[in-house]
PDB file of C-alpha atoms in Angstrom:
ATOM      1  CA  MET A   1       0.054  -0.001   0.036  1.00  0.00           C
ATOM      2  CA  GLU A   2       2.821   2.442   0.840  1.00  0.00           C
ATOM      3  CA  VAL A   3       4.419   1.636  -2.603  1.00  0.00           C
ATOM      4  CA  VAL A   4       1.200   2.542  -4.313  1.00  0.00           C
ATOM      5  CA  GLU A   5       1.098   5.799  -2.354  1.00  0.00           C
ATOM      6  CA  VAL A   6       4.441   6.663  -3.390  1.00  0.00           C
ATOM      7  CA  GLU A   7       3.832   6.070  -7.056  1.00  0.00           C
ATOM      8  CA  VAL A   8       0.776   8.243  -6.749  1.00  0.00           C
ATOM      9  CA  VAL A   9       2.803  10.990  -5.300  1.00  0.00           C
ATOM     10  CA  VAL A  10       5.348  10.714  -7.828  1.00  0.00           C
ATOM     11  CA  GLU A  11       2.774  10.834 -10.654  1.00  0.00           C
ATOM     12  CA  GLU A  12       1.145  14.029  -8.976  1.00  0.00           C
ATOM     13  CA  MET A  13       4.639  15.683  -8.874  1.00  0.00           C
ATOM     14  CA  GLU A  14       5.207  14.973 -12.477  1.00  0.00           C
ATOM     15  CA  GLU A  15       1.720  16.482 -13.266  1.00  0.00           C
ATOM     16  CA  MET A  16       2.557  19.450 -11.334  1.00  0.00           C
ATOM     17  CA  GLU A  17       5.889  19.998 -13.113  1.00  0.00           C
ATOM     18  CA  GLU A  18       4.187  19.679 -16.474  1.00  0.00           C
ATOM     19  CA  MET A  19       1.573  22.340 -15.392  1.00  0.00           C
ATOM     20  CA  GLU A  20       4.425  24.636 -14.297  1.00  0.00           C
ATOM     21  CA  GLU A  21       6.008  24.226 -17.551  1.00  0.00           C
ATOM     22  CA  VAL A  22       2.797  25.088 -19.288  1.00  0.00           C
ATOM     23  CA  GLU A  23       2.286  28.027 -17.173  1.00  0.00           C
ATOM     24  CA  GLU A  24       5.767  29.330 -17.883  1.00  0.00           C
ATOM     25  CA  VAL A  25       5.075  28.941 -21.598  1.00  0.00           C
ATOM     26  CA  THR A  26       1.896  30.667 -21.376  1.00  0.00           C
ATOM     27  CA  VAL A  27       3.399  33.563 -19.388  1.00  0.00           C
ATOM     28  CA  ALA A  28       6.129  33.877 -21.837  1.00  0.00           C
ATOM     29  CA  ARG A  29       3.630  34.048 -24.720  1.00  0.00           C
ATOM     30  CA  VAL A  30       1.572  36.622 -22.959  1.00  0.00           C
ATOM     31  CA  CYS A  31       4.808  38.820 -22.392  1.00  0.00           C
ATOM     32  CA  TRP A  32       5.695  38.433 -26.105  1.00  0.00           C
ATOM     33  CA  VAL A  33       2.195  39.521 -27.115  1.00  0.00           C
ATOM     34  CA  LEU A  34       2.293  42.473 -24.835  1.00  0.00           C
ATOM     35  CA  HIS A  35       5.786  43.426 -26.045  1.00  0.00           C
ATOM     36  CA  GLN A  36       4.616  43.298 -29.634  1.00  0.00           C
ATOM     37  CA  GLY A  37       1.602  45.347 -28.738  1.00  0.00           C
ATOM     38  CA  VAL A  38       3.754  47.973 -27.053  1.00  0.00           C
ATOM     39  CA  TRP A  39       5.810  48.349 -30.388  1.00  0.00           C
ATOM     40  CA  LEU A  40       2.714  48.492 -32.477  1.00  0.00           C
ATOM     41  CA  MET A  41       1.349  51.328 -30.241  1.00  0.00           C
ATOM     42  CA  HIS A  42       4.754  53.113 -30.578  1.00  0.00           C
ATOM     43  CA  LEU A  43       4.567  52.813 -34.446  1.00  0.00           C
ATOM     44  CA  ILE A  44       0.953  54.198 -34.541  1.00  0.00           C
ATOM     45  CA  ILE A  45       1.938  57.046 -32.348  1.00  0.00           C
ATOM     46  CA  ILE A  46       4.981  57.783 -34.502  1.00  0.00           C
ATOM     47  CA  GLY A  47       2.888  57.549 -37.638  1.00  0.00           C
ATOM     48  CA  LEU A  48       0.353  60.015 -36.227  1.00  0.00           C
ATOM     49  CA  VAL A  49       2.956  62.516 -35.155  1.00  0.00           C
ATOM     50  CA  VAL A  50       4.524  62.441 -38.750  1.00  0.00           C
ATOM     51  CA  MET A  51       1.059  62.815 -40.385  1.00  0.00           C
ATOM     52  CA  GLY A  52       0.417  65.761 -37.916  1.00  0.00           C
ATOM     53  CA  CYS A  53       3.724  67.436 -38.848  1.00  0.00           C
ATOM     54  CA  SER A  54       3.189  67.028 -42.645  1.00  0.00           C
ATOM     55  CA  LYS A  55      -0.259  68.443 -42.310  1.00  0.00           C
ATOM     56  CA  THR A  56       0.954  71.784 -40.871  1.00  0.00           C
ATOM     57  CA  ASP A  57       2.810  72.700 -44.068  1.00  0.00           C
ATOM     58  CA  TYR A  58      -0.274  74.459 -45.460  1.00  0.00           C
ATOM     59  CA  ASP A  59      -2.778  74.274 -42.527  1.00  0.00           C
ATOM     60  CA  LEU A  60      -3.588  77.986 -42.556  1.00  0.00           C
ATOM     61  CA  LYS A  61      -7.246  77.932 -43.392  1.00  0.00           C
ATOM     62  CA  THR A  62      -7.955  80.219 -46.434  1.00  0.00           C
ATOM     63  CA  THR A  63     -10.826  80.951 -48.787  1.00  0.00           C
ATOM     64  CA  GLU A  64     -10.468  82.249 -52.250  1.00  0.00           C
ATOM     65  CA  LYS A  65     -12.867  84.635 -54.233  1.00  0.00           C
ATOM     66  CA  ILE A  66     -12.363  85.103 -57.801  1.00  0.00           C
ATOM     67  CA  SER A  67     -14.092  87.945 -59.921  1.00  0.00           C
ATOM     68  CA  TRP A  68     -13.778  87.424 -63.752  1.00  0.00           C
ATOM     69  CA  GLN A  69     -13.788  90.769 -65.475  1.00  0.00           C
ATOM     70  CA  SER A  70     -13.674  89.124 -68.926  1.00  0.00           C
ATOM     71  CA  GLU A  71     -12.867  85.724 -70.327  1.00  0.00           C
ATOM     72  CA  LEU A  72      -9.203  86.122 -69.679  1.00  0.00           C
ATOM     73  CA  ASN A  73      -8.895  88.911 -66.951  1.00  0.00           C
ATOM     74  CA  TYR A  74      -9.662  88.366 -63.238  1.00  0.00           C
ATOM     75  CA  VAL A  75      -9.115  89.411 -59.783  1.00  0.00           C
ATOM     76  CA  LYS A  76      -8.692  86.919 -56.895  1.00  0.00           C
ATOM     77  CA  THR A  77      -8.563  87.564 -53.282  1.00  0.00           C
ATOM     78  CA  VAL A  78      -7.388  85.147 -50.540  1.00  0.00           C
ATOM     79  CA  ARG A  79      -8.267  85.503 -46.871  1.00  0.00           C
ATOM     80  CA  SER A  80      -7.855  83.607 -43.669  1.00  0.00           C
ATOM     81  CA  VAL A  81     -10.537  83.558 -40.869  1.00  0.00           C
ATOM     82  CA  ASP A  82      -9.335  86.933 -39.463  1.00  0.00           C
ATOM     83  CA  GLN A  83      -7.693  88.872 -42.162  1.00  0.00           C
ATOM     84  CA  LEU A  84      -7.211  89.412 -45.964  1.00  0.00           C
ATOM     85  CA  LEU A  85      -3.946  87.961 -47.115  1.00  0.00           C
ATOM     86  CA  LEU A  86      -3.504  88.510 -50.954  1.00  0.00           C
ATOM     87  CA  ARG A  87      -5.083  90.036 -53.953  1.00  0.00           C
ATOM     88  CA  VAL A  88      -3.989  88.579 -57.467  1.00  0.00           C
ATOM     89  CA  THR A  89      -4.673  90.579 -60.525  1.00  0.00           C
ATOM     90  CA  CYS A  90      -4.337  88.756 -63.864  1.00  0.00           C
ATOM     91  CA  GLN A  91      -4.431  90.816 -66.919  1.00  0.00           C
ATOM     92  CA  TYR A  92      -4.292  89.462 -70.446  1.00  0.00           C
ATOM     93  CA  ILE A  93      -1.741  91.369 -72.605  1.00  0.00           C
ATOM     94  CA  GLY A  94      -2.030  89.682 -76.008  1.00  0.00           C
ATOM     95  CA  LYS A  95      -0.002  87.389 -78.359  1.00  0.00           C
ATOM     96  CA  LYS A  96       3.206  89.160 -77.985  1.00  0.00           C
ATOM     97  CA  PRO A  97       5.164  90.438 -74.740  1.00  0.00           C
ATOM     98  CA  GLU A  98       4.120  93.816 -73.370  1.00  0.00           C
ATOM     99  CA  ASN A  99       7.868  94.936 -73.734  1.00  0.00           C
ATOM    100  CA  PRO A 100       9.377  92.885 -76.685  1.00  0.00           C
ATOM    101  CA  ASN A 101      12.750  94.486 -76.153  1.00  0.00           C
ATOM    102  CA  SER A 102      13.106  93.143 -72.672  1.00  0.00           C
ATOM    103  CA  TYR A 103      11.872  89.672 -73.700  1.00  0.00           C
ATOM    104  CA  LEU A 104      14.671  87.106 -72.752  1.00  0.00           C
ATOM    105  CA  SER A 105      13.074  83.799 -73.170  1.00  0.00           C
ATOM    106  CA  SER A 106      14.194  81.265 -75.785  1.00  0.00           C
ATOM    107  CA  HIS A 107      10.464  80.466 -76.536  1.00  0.00           C
ATOM    108  CA  ASN A 108       9.668  81.790 -80.085  1.00  0.00           C
ATOM    109  CA  TYR A 109       6.181  83.300 -79.705  1.00  0.00           C
ATOM    110  CA  THR A 110       6.388  84.564 -83.360  1.00  0.00           C
ATOM    111  CA  VAL A 111       6.163  80.796 -84.568  1.00  0.00           C
ATOM    112  CA  ILE A 112       4.259  79.202 -81.498  1.00  0.00           C
ATOM    113  CA  ASP A 113       0.790  80.831 -80.835  1.00  0.00           C
ATOM    114  CA  THR A 114       1.381  82.192 -77.281  1.00  0.00           C
ATOM    115  CA  SER A 115      -0.915  84.158 -74.833  1.00  0.00           C
ATOM    116  CA  PHE A 116       0.804  86.656 -72.567  1.00  0.00           C
ATOM    117  CA  TYR A 117      -0.343  87.850 -69.070  1.00  0.00           C
ATOM    118  CA  LYS A 118       0.691  90.298 -66.453  1.00  0.00           C
ATOM    119  CA  ILE A 119       0.404  89.188 -62.869  1.00  0.00           C
ATOM    120  CA  THR A 120       0.340  91.284 -59.943  1.00  0.00           C
ATOM    121  CA  PHE A 121       0.506  90.140 -56.233  1.00  0.00           C
ATOM    122  CA  GLU A 122      -0.614  92.627 -53.576  1.00  0.00           C
ATOM    123  CA  ASN A 123       0.100  91.793 -49.941  1.00  0.00           C
ATOM    124  CA  LEU A 124      -3.122  92.655 -48.009  1.00  0.00           C
ATOM    125  CA  SER A 125      -1.862  91.179 -44.657  1.00  0.00           C
ATOM    126  CA  GLN A 126      -0.068  92.817 -41.776  1.00  0.00           C
ATOM    127  CA  SER A 127       2.993  90.642 -42.254  1.00  0.00           C
ATOM    128  CA  ASP A 128       5.422  90.264 -45.163  1.00  0.00           C
ATOM    129  CA  LEU A 129       4.697  87.468 -47.692  1.00  0.00           C
ATOM    130  CA  VAL A 130       7.257  85.026 -48.823  1.00  0.00           C
ATOM    131  CA  ILE A 131       6.765  83.285 -52.137  1.00  0.00           C
ATOM    132  CA  GLU A 132       8.375  79.938 -51.519  1.00  0.00           C
ATOM    133  CA  SER A 133       7.682  78.045 -54.626  1.00  0.00           C
ATOM    134  CA  VAL A 134       5.288  77.510 -57.595  1.00  0.00           C
ATOM    135  CA  ARG A 135       4.069  74.358 -59.270  1.00  0.00           C
ATOM    136  CA  TYR A 136       2.564  74.068 -62.907  1.00  0.00           C
ATOM    137  CA  HIS A 137       0.020  71.783 -64.348  1.00  0.00           C
ATOM    138  CA  MET A 138      -2.276  71.969 -67.428  1.00  0.00           C
ATOM    139  CA  LYS A 139      -6.019  71.431 -67.618  1.00  0.00           C
ATOM    140  CA  TYR A 140      -5.413  69.153 -70.513  1.00  0.00           C
ATOM    141  CA  GLY A 141      -2.115  67.281 -71.080  1.00  0.00           C
ATOM    142  CA  ASN A 142       1.071  67.491 -69.444  1.00  0.00           C
ATOM    143  CA  ILE A 143       3.768  70.185 -68.779  1.00  0.00           C
ATOM    144  CA  LYS A 144       6.811  69.806 -71.134  1.00  0.00           C
ATOM    145  CA  GLY A 145       9.794  70.718 -69.231  1.00  0.00           C
ATOM    146  CA  THR A 146      10.054  71.843 -65.655  1.00  0.00           C
ATOM    147  CA  SER A 147       6.830  72.088 -63.711  1.00  0.00           C
ATOM    148  CA  TYR A 148       8.297  73.227 -60.243  1.00  0.00           C
ATOM    149  CA  TYR A 149      10.408  76.277 -59.357  1.00  0.00           C
ATOM    150  CA  GLY A 150      11.801  77.201 -55.898  1.00  0.00           C
ATOM    151  CA  SER A 151      12.499  80.585 -54.188  1.00  0.00           C
ATOM    152  CA  ASN A 152      15.632  81.260 -56.130  1.00  0.00           C
ATOM    153  CA  ALA A 153      13.931  80.747 -59.517  1.00  0.00           C
ATOM    154  CA  ILE A 154      11.102  83.115 -58.314  1.00  0.00           C
ATOM    155  CA  ARG A 155      13.524  85.808 -57.276  1.00  0.00           C
ATOM    156  CA  ARG A 156      15.136  85.754 -60.746  1.00  0.00           C
ATOM    157  CA  SER A 157      11.830  85.962 -62.687  1.00  0.00           C
ATOM    158  CA  TRP A 158       9.983  88.302 -60.311  1.00  0.00           C
ATOM    159  CA  GLY A 159      13.017  90.347 -59.075  1.00  0.00           C
ATOM    160  CA  THR A 160      12.123  89.228 -55.497  1.00  0.00           C
ATOM    161  CA  ASN A 161      10.243  86.660 -53.609  1.00  0.00           C
ATOM    162  CA  ILE A 162       9.177  88.812 -50.574  1.00  0.00           C
ATOM    163  CA  ILE A 163       6.200  91.084 -50.742  1.00  0.00           C
ATOM    164  CA  LYS A 164       6.221  93.749 -48.060  1.00  0.00           C
ATOM    165  CA  SER A 165       2.938  94.482 -46.109  1.00  0.00           C
ATOM    166  CA  GLY A 166       0.729  96.760 -48.150  1.00  0.00           C
ATOM    167  CA  ALA A 167       3.134  96.481 -51.153  1.00  0.00           C
ATOM    168  CA  SER A 168       2.799  94.672 -54.496  1.00  0.00           C
ATOM    169  CA  ILE A 169       4.880  93.058 -57.139  1.00  0.00           C
ATOM    170  CA  THR A 170       4.218  92.620 -60.860  1.00  0.00           C
ATOM    171  CA  ARG A 171       5.560  90.204 -63.422  1.00  0.00           C
ATOM    172  CA  SER A 172       4.786  90.637 -67.085  1.00  0.00           C
ATOM    173  CA  ASN A 173       5.460  88.014 -69.789  1.00  0.00           C
ATOM    174  CA  ASN A 174       3.714  85.204 -68.100  1.00  0.00           C
ATOM    175  CA  MET A 175       3.135  82.887 -71.052  1.00  0.00           C
ATOM    176  CA  VAL A 176       0.948  79.983 -71.814  1.00  0.00           C
ATOM    177  CA  TRP A 177       0.625  77.984 -74.948  1.00  0.00           C
ATOM    178  CA  SER A 178      -0.847  74.593 -76.114  1.00  0.00           C
ATOM    179  CA  SER A 179      -1.271  72.211 -78.858  1.00  0.00           C
ATOM    180  CA  LYS A 180      -5.100  72.479 -78.126  1.00  0.00           C
ATOM    181  CA  THR A 181      -7.099  75.416 -79.288  1.00  0.00           C
ATOM    182  CA  SER A 182      -8.295  75.921 -75.714  1.00  0.00           C
ATOM    183  CA  ASN A 183      -6.486  75.068 -72.410  1.00  0.00           C
ATOM    184  CA  THR A 184      -5.605  76.475 -69.034  1.00  0.00           C
ATOM    185  CA  LEU A 185      -2.279  76.735 -67.303  1.00  0.00           C
ATOM    186  CA  PHE A 186      -2.636  76.524 -63.543  1.00  0.00           C
ATOM    187  CA  LYS A 187       0.182  78.071 -61.278  1.00  0.00           C
ATOM    188  CA  VAL A 188       0.003  77.093 -57.776  1.00  0.00           C
ATOM    189  CA  TYR A 189       2.036  79.356 -55.648  1.00  0.00           C
ATOM    190  CA  SER A 190       3.085  78.518 -52.030  1.00  0.00           C
ATOM    191  CA  LEU A 191       3.342  81.402 -49.839  1.00  0.00           C
ATOM    192  CA  ARG A 192       4.163  82.122 -46.139  1.00  0.00           C
ATOM    193  CA  LEU A 193       3.415  84.890 -43.715  1.00  0.00           C
ATOM    194  CA  LYS A 194       7.021  85.754 -42.614  1.00  0.00           C
ATOM    195  CA  ASN A 195       6.700  87.577 -39.342  1.00  0.00           C
ATOM    196  CA  SER A 196       3.550  85.979 -37.972  1.00  0.00           C
ATOM    197  CA  LYS A 197       3.206  83.194 -35.641  1.00  0.00           C
ATOM    198  CA  ASN A 198       0.224  81.206 -34.156  1.00  0.00           C
ATOM    199  CA  LEU A 199      -0.400  80.777 -30.557  1.00  0.00           C
ATOM    200  CA  GLN A 200       1.960  77.680 -30.410  1.00  0.00           C
ATOM    201  CA  GLY A 201       4.744  79.710 -32.045  1.00  0.00           C
ATOM    202  CA  ASN A 202       4.695  77.463 -35.079  1.00  0.00           C
ATOM    203  CA  GLN A 203       5.976  79.396 -38.115  1.00  0.00           C
ATOM    204  CA  ARG A 204       4.940  76.648 -40.700  1.00  0.00           C
ATOM    205  CA  SER A 205       1.275  76.874 -39.834  1.00  0.00           C
ATOM    206  CA  ASN A 206       1.190  80.421 -41.599  1.00  0.00           C
ATOM    207  CA  SER A 207       1.745  78.907 -45.049  1.00  0.00           C
ATOM    208  CA  PHE A 208      -0.966  78.655 -47.676  1.00  0.00           C
ATOM    209  CA  LYS A 209      -1.343  78.191 -51.392  1.00  0.00           C
ATOM    210  CA  VAL A 210      -3.105  80.226 -54.157  1.00  0.00           C
ATOM    211  CA  GLU A 211      -3.895  78.934 -57.592  1.00  0.00           C
ATOM    212  CA  VAL A 212      -3.380  81.384 -60.535  1.00  0.00           C
ATOM    213  CA  PRO A 213      -5.161  80.110 -63.768  1.00  0.00           C
ATOM    214  CA  LEU A 214      -3.915  81.300 -67.153  1.00  0.00           C
ATOM    215  CA  ARG A 215      -6.313  80.665 -70.066  1.00  0.00           C
ATOM    216  CA  TYR A 216      -4.996  79.959 -73.551  1.00  0.00           C
ATOM    217  CA  ARG A 217      -7.312  80.628 -76.319  1.00  0.00           C
ATOM    218  CA  ARG A 218      -5.845  80.255 -79.895  1.00  0.00           C
ATOM    219  CA  TYR A 219      -8.740  82.372 -81.417  1.00  0.00           C
ATOM    220  CA  HIS A 220      -8.404  85.164 -78.932  1.00  0.00           C
ATOM    221  CA  ARG A 221      -6.133  88.035 -80.144  1.00  0.00           C
TER     222      ARG A 221
END
C-alpha cells in the first residue's frame, strides 16, 4: 500500500511539473504578445506624429474669391479667418510680350501661338509675404519641361520673392501655349507669412497656397 501511495505522489509531482512548464510557456507568450503590442502602439503614435507634422505645411485655413472681368482677366482675393492676405490681378496682354525689347526667353512666340499675361500680387496682410515655390499643371495634357520652381527661380523671374505688407509686385510676360485650341495653365504658388506666428509659435502654420489660372485661347487676339 505504501508503494502505491509513493507512486501516486510521484505521478502527482510529475503532473505539477508539467503544469508549471505550461504556465511558464503561457506567461512567456503573454509577455511576447504584450511586447509586440507596445511596439505596435509606438509605431501608431509615430505615424500620427508624422502625419500631423506634414499636415502643418499648409494648414492656414484660407478661402479664395475670384471675380472674372472678362474671359481672360480676373481679380482673386485670398483671406484667412481673421484677415485678408493677398490680391491677385491677372491681366491679358495679347499674343506678344508687353515689352518685346526686354523679352529674354528662348520661346519663339512668333512661331508658336502664345498668350501673354501680367500678374500682380498685392500683400493685404499685416506681415511680409514670402513666395516659396510655384508648381505648374495643365487642364489638358502634361507640362513639357520643368513644372516646379523654388524661391531662387522666383527671385530671378520676379526680381524678389518677398512682398512687404501693403506692397505689390508685378511680373509681365507670363506665357501659356498649347497644342489644343483651348487650355488652361494653373500656377499654384506656395506662400508664407514671414513675421507672424500662431499661439503655439509654429511658423509653418502660416503657409498657404493660391492657384493662378492662365487661359489659353488660340482664337483670342
